[in-house]
CSV table of C-alpha atoms in Angstrom, one decimal:
chain,number,residue,atom,x,y,z
A,1,MET,CA,35.9,113.1,168.5
A,2,ALA,CA,32.9,114.9,168.2
A,3,LYS,CA,32.1,115.1,164.2
A,4,GLN,CA,33.6,118.5,162.7
A,5,ASN,CA,31.7,120.7,160.3
A,6,THR,CA,28.4,119.4,161.6
A,7,VAL,CA,27.5,123.2,161.7
A,8,PHE,CA,27.8,122.9,158.1
A,9,LYS,CA,25.6,120.1,157.2
A,10,ASP,CA,23.0,120.1,159.3
A,11,ALA,CA,22.3,124.3,157.6
A,12,PHE,CA,22.8,122.8,154.7
A,13,ASN,CA,20.2,119.8,154.9
A,14,ARG,CA,17.8,123.1,156.2
A,15,CYS,CA,18.7,124.8,152.6
A,16,LEU,CA,17.7,121.7,150.7
A,17,LYS,CA,14.0,122.5,152.7
A,18,LEU,CA,14.2,125.7,151.2
A,19,LEU,CA,15.0,124.3,148.2
A,20,ALA,CA,12.2,121.9,148.1
A,21,GLU,CA,9.5,124.6,148.2
A,22,THR,CA,11.4,128.0,145.9
A,23,SER,CA,12.3,128.4,142.9
A,24,THR,CA,14.9,131.0,143.7
A,25,LEU,CA,17.0,131.6,146.8
A,26,PRO,CA,17.5,134.4,149.1
A,27,SER,CA,20.4,136.5,149.0
A,28,GLU,CA,23.3,135.3,151.0
A,29,PRO,CA,22.5,137.9,153.8
A,30,GLU,CA,19.2,136.7,153.9
A,31,LEU,CA,19.7,133.0,153.6
A,32,GLY,CA,22.4,133.3,156.3
A,33,GLN,CA,19.7,135.1,158.6
A,34,VAL,CA,17.4,132.3,157.7
A,35,LEU,CA,19.4,129.4,158.6
A,36,GLY,CA,21.5,131.1,161.6
A,37,VAL,CA,25.1,131.0,159.8
A,38,SER,CA,27.9,133.2,158.5
A,39,ARG,CA,28.2,134.0,155.5
A,40,THR,CA,31.3,132.3,154.9
A,41,THR,CA,29.1,128.9,155.6
A,42,VAL,CA,26.4,130.1,153.5
A,43,ARG,CA,28.8,129.9,150.8
A,44,ALA,CA,29.7,127.0,151.1
A,45,ILE,CA,26.4,126.0,150.9
A,46,LEU,CA,25.9,127.3,147.9
A,47,THR,CA,29.2,126.1,146.0
A,48,ARG,CA,27.5,122.4,147.2
A,49,CYS,CA,24.5,122.9,145.5
A,50,GLU,CA,26.0,124.2,142.6
A,51,GLU,CA,28.3,121.4,142.5
A,52,LEU,CA,24.7,119.2,142.7
A,53,LYS,CA,23.5,120.6,140.0
A,54,LEU,CA,20.6,121.9,142.2
A,55,ILE,CA,21.1,125.8,141.4
A,56,ILE,CA,22.7,128.1,139.2
A,57,TRP,CA,24.4,130.9,141.5
A,58,ASP,CA,25.5,133.6,139.1
A,59,LYS,CA,26.6,136.6,141.7
A,60,ARG,CA,23.2,137.4,143.3
A,61,ARG,CA,21.1,135.3,141.2
A,62,LYS,CA,20.6,131.9,142.6
A,63,ILE,CA,18.0,130.2,140.7
A,64,VAL,CA,16.9,126.5,141.5
A,65,LEU,CA,17.2,123.4,138.8
A,66,ARG,CA,15.7,120.6,140.6
A,67,ARG,CA,14.0,119.8,143.7
A,68,PRO,CA,16.4,118.1,146.4
A,69,GLU,CA,16.2,113.9,146.5
A,70,PRO,CA,17.1,111.8,149.6
A,71,SER,CA,20.5,111.2,148.2
A,72,ASP,CA,21.7,115.1,148.5
A,73,TYR,CA,21.3,115.3,151.9
A,74,PHE,CA,24.0,114.4,154.9
A,75,PRO,CA,22.8,111.4,156.8
A,76,THR,CA,21.7,112.6,160.0
A,77,GLU,CA,24.3,111.3,162.2
A,78,GLU,CA,26.5,113.4,160.3
A,79,THR,CA,24.6,116.6,161.4
A,80,ASN,CA,24.2,116.0,165.0
A,81,SER,CA,25.0,119.2,166.9
A,82,LEU,CA,27.9,119.1,169.7
A,83,ALA,CA,24.5,119.3,172.0
A,84,GLU,CA,23.3,116.2,171.0
A,85,ILE,CA,26.5,114.4,170.3
A,86,ILE,CA,26.8,115.1,174.2
A,87,GLU,CA,23.3,113.8,174.7
A,88,ARG,CA,23.7,110.4,172.9
A,89,SER,CA,27.1,109.9,174.5
A,90,PHE,CA,25.7,110.5,177.8
A,91,MET,CA,22.8,108.2,177.5
A,92,ARG,CA,25.2,105.5,175.8
A,93,ARG,CA,27.2,105.7,179.0
A,94,ILE,CA,24.2,105.1,181.0
A,95,LEU,CA,22.8,102.2,179.5
A,96,ALA,CA,26.6,100.4,179.7
A,97,GLY,CA,26.4,101.0,183.0
A,98,GLY,CA,22.7,99.9,183.8
A,99,ALA,CA,21.0,102.8,184.6
A,100,GLU,CA,20.9,102.2,188.3
A,101,PRO,CA,19.8,105.0,191.1
A,102,GLY,CA,22.8,105.7,193.0
A,103,MET,CA,25.2,105.2,189.2
A,104,GLN,CA,28.2,108.0,189.2
A,105,ILE,CA,28.9,110.6,186.2
A,106,ASN,CA,32.0,111.9,186.2
A,107,GLU,CA,32.1,115.3,183.8
A,108,LEU,CA,35.7,115.0,183.0
A,109,GLU,CA,35.6,110.9,181.5
A,110,LEU,CA,32.7,112.2,179.6
A,111,ALA,CA,34.3,114.7,178.1
A,112,ARG,CA,37.5,112.7,177.7
A,113,GLU,CA,35.0,109.8,175.8
A,114,ILE,CA,33.4,112.9,173.8
A,115,GLY,CA,36.6,114.5,173.2
A,116,THR,CA,35.2,118.1,173.9
A,117,GLY,CA,35.5,120.7,177.2
A,118,THR,CA,33.9,119.5,180.2
A,119,THR,CA,32.4,123.3,179.8
A,120,SER,CA,29.9,121.7,177.3
A,121,VAL,CA,29.5,118.7,179.2
A,122,ARG,CA,28.9,120.8,182.5
A,123,GLU,CA,26.4,122.7,180.7
A,124,PHE,CA,24.4,119.8,179.1
A,125,LEU,CA,24.3,118.0,182.8
A,126,ILE,CA,23.3,121.1,184.8
A,127,ARG,CA,20.4,121.6,182.4
A,128,PHE,CA,19.5,117.9,182.3
A,129,SER,CA,19.4,117.8,186.2
A,130,ARG,CA,16.5,120.1,186.2
A,131,PHE,CA,14.4,117.5,186.1
A,132,GLY,CA,15.6,115.7,189.4
A,133,LEU,CA,16.8,112.6,187.9
A,134,ILE,CA,20.4,113.3,188.4
A,135,GLU,CA,21.9,115.2,191.2
A,136,LYS,CA,25.5,117.3,191.4
A,137,ARG,CA,28.1,116.3,193.9
A,138,PRO,CA,31.7,117.8,194.5
A,139,ASN,CA,34.5,116.9,192.2
A,140,SER,CA,33.0,117.0,189.1
A,141,HIS,CA,30.8,114.1,190.1
A,142,TRP,CA,26.9,113.4,189.7
A,143,VAL,CA,24.5,111.0,190.6
A,144,LEU,CA,22.0,109.0,188.7
A,145,LYS,CA,18.6,109.2,191.1
A,146,GLY,CA,15.7,107.0,191.4
A,147,PHE,CA,12.6,108.4,190.5
A,148,THR,CA,8.7,107.5,192.0
A,149,ARG,CA,5.6,106.3,190.7
A,150,GLU,CA,4.2,109.8,190.7
A,151,PHE,CA,6.9,111.4,188.3
A,152,ALA,CA,6.2,108.6,185.9
A,153,LEU,CA,2.8,109.1,186.0
A,154,GLU,CA,2.9,113.1,185.2
A,155,LEU,CA,5.9,112.5,182.5
A,156,THR,CA,3.6,109.9,180.6
A,157,GLU,CA,0.8,112.5,180.5
A,158,VAL,CA,3.0,114.8,178.9
A,159,ARG,CA,4.6,112.7,176.7
A,160,GLU,CA,1.7,111.3,175.4
A,161,MET,CA,0.9,114.6,174.6
A,162,PHE,CA,4.1,115.2,172.4
A,163,GLU,CA,3.9,112.1,170.6
A,164,LEU,CA,0.2,111.8,169.9
A,165,ARG,CA,0.8,115.4,168.3
A,166,SER,CA,4.4,114.5,166.9
A,167,ALA,CA,2.9,111.3,165.1
A,168,ALA,CA,-0.1,113.4,163.6
A,169,SER,CA,2.4,116.1,161.9
A,170,PHE,CA,4.6,112.9,160.7
A,171,VAL,CA,2.1,112.3,158.5
A,172,GLY,CA,1.8,115.2,156.7
A,173,LEU,CA,5.2,115.6,156.0
A,174,PRO,CA,5.8,115.6,152.0
A,175,LYS,CA,7.0,112.4,150.0
A,176,ASP,CA,9.9,113.4,149.7
A,177,HIS,CA,11.4,114.2,153.1
A,178,PRO,CA,14.6,112.7,154.1
A,179,ALA,CA,12.3,111.1,157.5
A,180,TRP,CA,10.6,108.6,155.5
A,181,GLU,CA,13.9,107.1,154.2
A,182,GLU,CA,15.1,107.2,157.8
A,183,LEU,CA,12.2,105.4,159.0
A,184,LYS,CA,12.6,102.1,156.2
A,185,GLU,CA,15.8,101.8,157.1
A,186,ILE,CA,14.7,101.8,161.4
A,187,GLU,CA,11.9,99.3,160.0
A,188,ALA,CA,14.7,96.9,158.9
A,189,VAL,CA,16.6,97.0,161.9
A,190,HIS,CA,13.4,96.1,163.5
A,191,ARG,CA,13.3,93.2,162.0
A,192,GLU,CA,16.6,92.2,161.8
A,193,ILE,CA,16.4,92.1,165.6
A,194,LEU,CA,13.3,90.5,165.6
A,195,ALA,CA,15.1,87.2,163.5
A,196,ASP,CA,17.8,86.9,165.7
A,197,ILE,CA,15.9,88.6,168.9
A,198,ASP,CA,17.9,85.6,171.5
A,199,ASN,CA,21.3,87.2,171.0
A,200,ARG,CA,19.9,91.2,170.0
A,201,TYR,CA,17.3,92.3,172.2
A,202,LYS,CA,19.3,94.5,174.1
A,203,GLU,CA,19.9,96.3,170.7
A,204,PHE,CA,16.5,98.0,172.0
A,205,SER,CA,16.9,100.2,173.6
A,206,GLU,CA,19.1,102.5,171.5
A,207,LEU,CA,16.6,101.7,168.4
A,208,ASP,CA,13.8,102.5,170.6
A,209,GLU,CA,15.5,105.8,171.0
A,210,ARG,CA,16.2,106.5,167.3
A,211,PHE,CA,12.8,105.4,166.4
A,212,HIS,CA,10.8,108.2,169.1
A,213,LEU,CA,13.1,110.8,168.3
A,214,LEU,CA,12.3,110.9,164.4
A,215,VAL,CA,8.6,110.7,165.3
A,216,HIS,CA,9.4,113.8,168.1
A,217,LYS,CA,11.4,115.7,165.7
A,218,SER,CA,8.6,115.6,163.2
A,219,SER,CA,7.0,118.3,165.3
A,220,SER,CA,9.0,121.0,164.4
A,221,ASN,CA,8.5,121.9,167.6
A,222,ARG,CA,11.7,123.0,169.8
A,223,PHE,CA,9.9,122.9,173.2
A,224,ILE,CA,8.2,118.9,171.6
A,225,ILE,CA,12.1,118.2,171.0
A,226,ASP,CA,13.7,119.8,173.9
A,227,PHE,CA,11.9,117.5,176.0
A,228,TYR,CA,12.7,114.7,174.4
A,229,ASP,CA,15.9,114.7,176.4
A,230,ILE,CA,13.9,113.3,179.8
A,231,ILE,CA,11.7,111.0,177.7
A,232,ALA,CA,14.5,109.4,176.6
A,233,ILE,CA,16.1,108.7,179.8
A,234,VAL,CA,13.3,107.5,181.1
A,235,PHE,CA,11.3,105.6,178.6
A,236,HIS,CA,13.9,104.5,176.7
A,237,TYR,CA,16.4,103.4,178.9
A,238,HIS,CA,14.3,102.1,182.1
A,239,TYR,CA,15.0,99.1,180.7
A,240,GLN,CA,17.8,98.4,181.9
A,241,TRP,CA,16.6,99.5,185.2
A,242,ASN,CA,14.5,96.4,185.1
A,243,LYS,CA,15.7,93.5,183.8
A,244,ALA,CA,13.3,90.9,184.2
A,245,ASN,CA,11.4,89.4,181.2
A,246,SER,CA,13.7,92.0,179.1
A,247,ARG,CA,14.2,89.8,176.1
A,248,GLU,CA,10.1,88.9,176.3
A,249,ARG,CA,9.1,92.7,176.7
A,250,ASN,CA,11.5,93.7,173.8
A,251,ALA,CA,10.5,91.6,171.7
A,252,ARG,CA,6.4,92.9,172.3
A,253,ALA,CA,7.8,96.5,172.1
A,254,LEU,CA,9.4,95.6,168.6
A,255,GLU,CA,6.3,94.1,167.5
A,256,GLU,CA,4.2,97.3,168.6
A,257,HIS,CA,6.9,99.8,166.5
A,258,LEU,CA,6.6,97.7,163.2
A,259,ALA,CA,2.7,97.8,163.8
A,260,TYR,CA,3.5,101.8,164.7
A,261,ILE,CA,5.6,102.4,161.6
A,262,ALA,CA,3.1,100.2,159.5
A,263,ALA,CA,0.8,102.9,160.3
A,264,LEU,CA,3.1,105.8,159.6
A,265,GLN,CA,3.8,104.2,156.2
A,266,SER,CA,-0.1,104.3,155.3
A,267,ARG,CA,-0.8,108.0,155.9
A,268,ASP,CA,-3.6,107.4,157.4
A,269,PRO,CA,-4.6,109.4,160.6
A,270,LYS,CA,-6.8,107.5,162.3
A,271,GLN,CA,-4.5,104.6,161.7
A,272,VAL,CA,-1.6,106.2,162.8
A,273,ASP,CA,-3.5,108.0,166.4
A,274,GLN,CA,-5.0,104.1,167.1
A,275,ALA,CA,-1.4,102.5,166.7
A,276,CYS,CA,0.3,105.5,168.8
A,277,ARG,CA,-2.1,105.1,171.7
A,278,ARG,CA,-1.6,101.3,171.6
A,279,HIS,CA,1.8,101.4,172.3
A,280,LEU,CA,2.0,104.5,174.1
A,281,LYS,CA,-0.4,102.5,176.5
A,282,SER,CA,2.3,99.2,176.6
A,283,ALA,CA,4.9,101.5,177.5
A,284,ARG,CA,3.1,103.3,180.6
A,285,GLU,CA,2.5,100.1,181.8
A,286,THR,CA,5.8,98.4,181.5
A,287,LEU,CA,7.5,101.5,182.9
A,288,LEU,CA,5.2,101.4,186.1
A,289,GLN,CA,6.0,97.8,186.5
A,290,SER,CA,9.9,98.9,186.5
A,291,ILE,CA,9.5,101.2,189.4
A,292,PRO,CA,9.6,99.0,192.9
């Protein structure tokens, strides 16, 4: 089933970001408006903040006692919205199915797998179909279509602009931002897979998605983050469409990621730009080679 209470957890994490920048919190109605949640959810957030000794809450007074620490935040996987859960399940289904053109997707099966209604799944697929990579068929079925070299070139051009912008934003994140801790965890998984590359190279696609999504989210730009849907399906899952030399290709990409991660951790904009451009150039070449 889709995780419950994700609205509360997501809003709580966003409230912690406010705490890091102020000494007092606004009124409950104002806070609800800022976070986009009900007054009931606001009160639940304030109660948890008080339990963690982040604030003193005395009626209208909400005084910040300390800055949030990474351990105060809910894990990212627990704050996914229903739309994100559907997207992730869709991506995993395609990965498991080989992502070959002509692959059929059944909205009823996908909804049952996620534990949600077909309406939410259908809305996601309709939104995704605007890119022309899936096509509606009768009886709640969809078909995954192939894509052309021209489509891939157009996509890489936009992807490179967005990722360079996002990588530059990542460098400016505060030192205590939870993204840095997640980046460390992602780095550790990269090293674990490389240490056992012969047996674990197939795990790269999902790790690739996780890493680039983290970078894109740092942009705080809703259009960049929304565009990530199409980036993920093409760039992060096209490896499954062409399995030739996948072990060597994934090993090389893991090494490139580690260089990219090191550049981000250096917080040096020049190093980040160079590492990001190197990886994007390699990703473009790999994508084009995968198209028949």
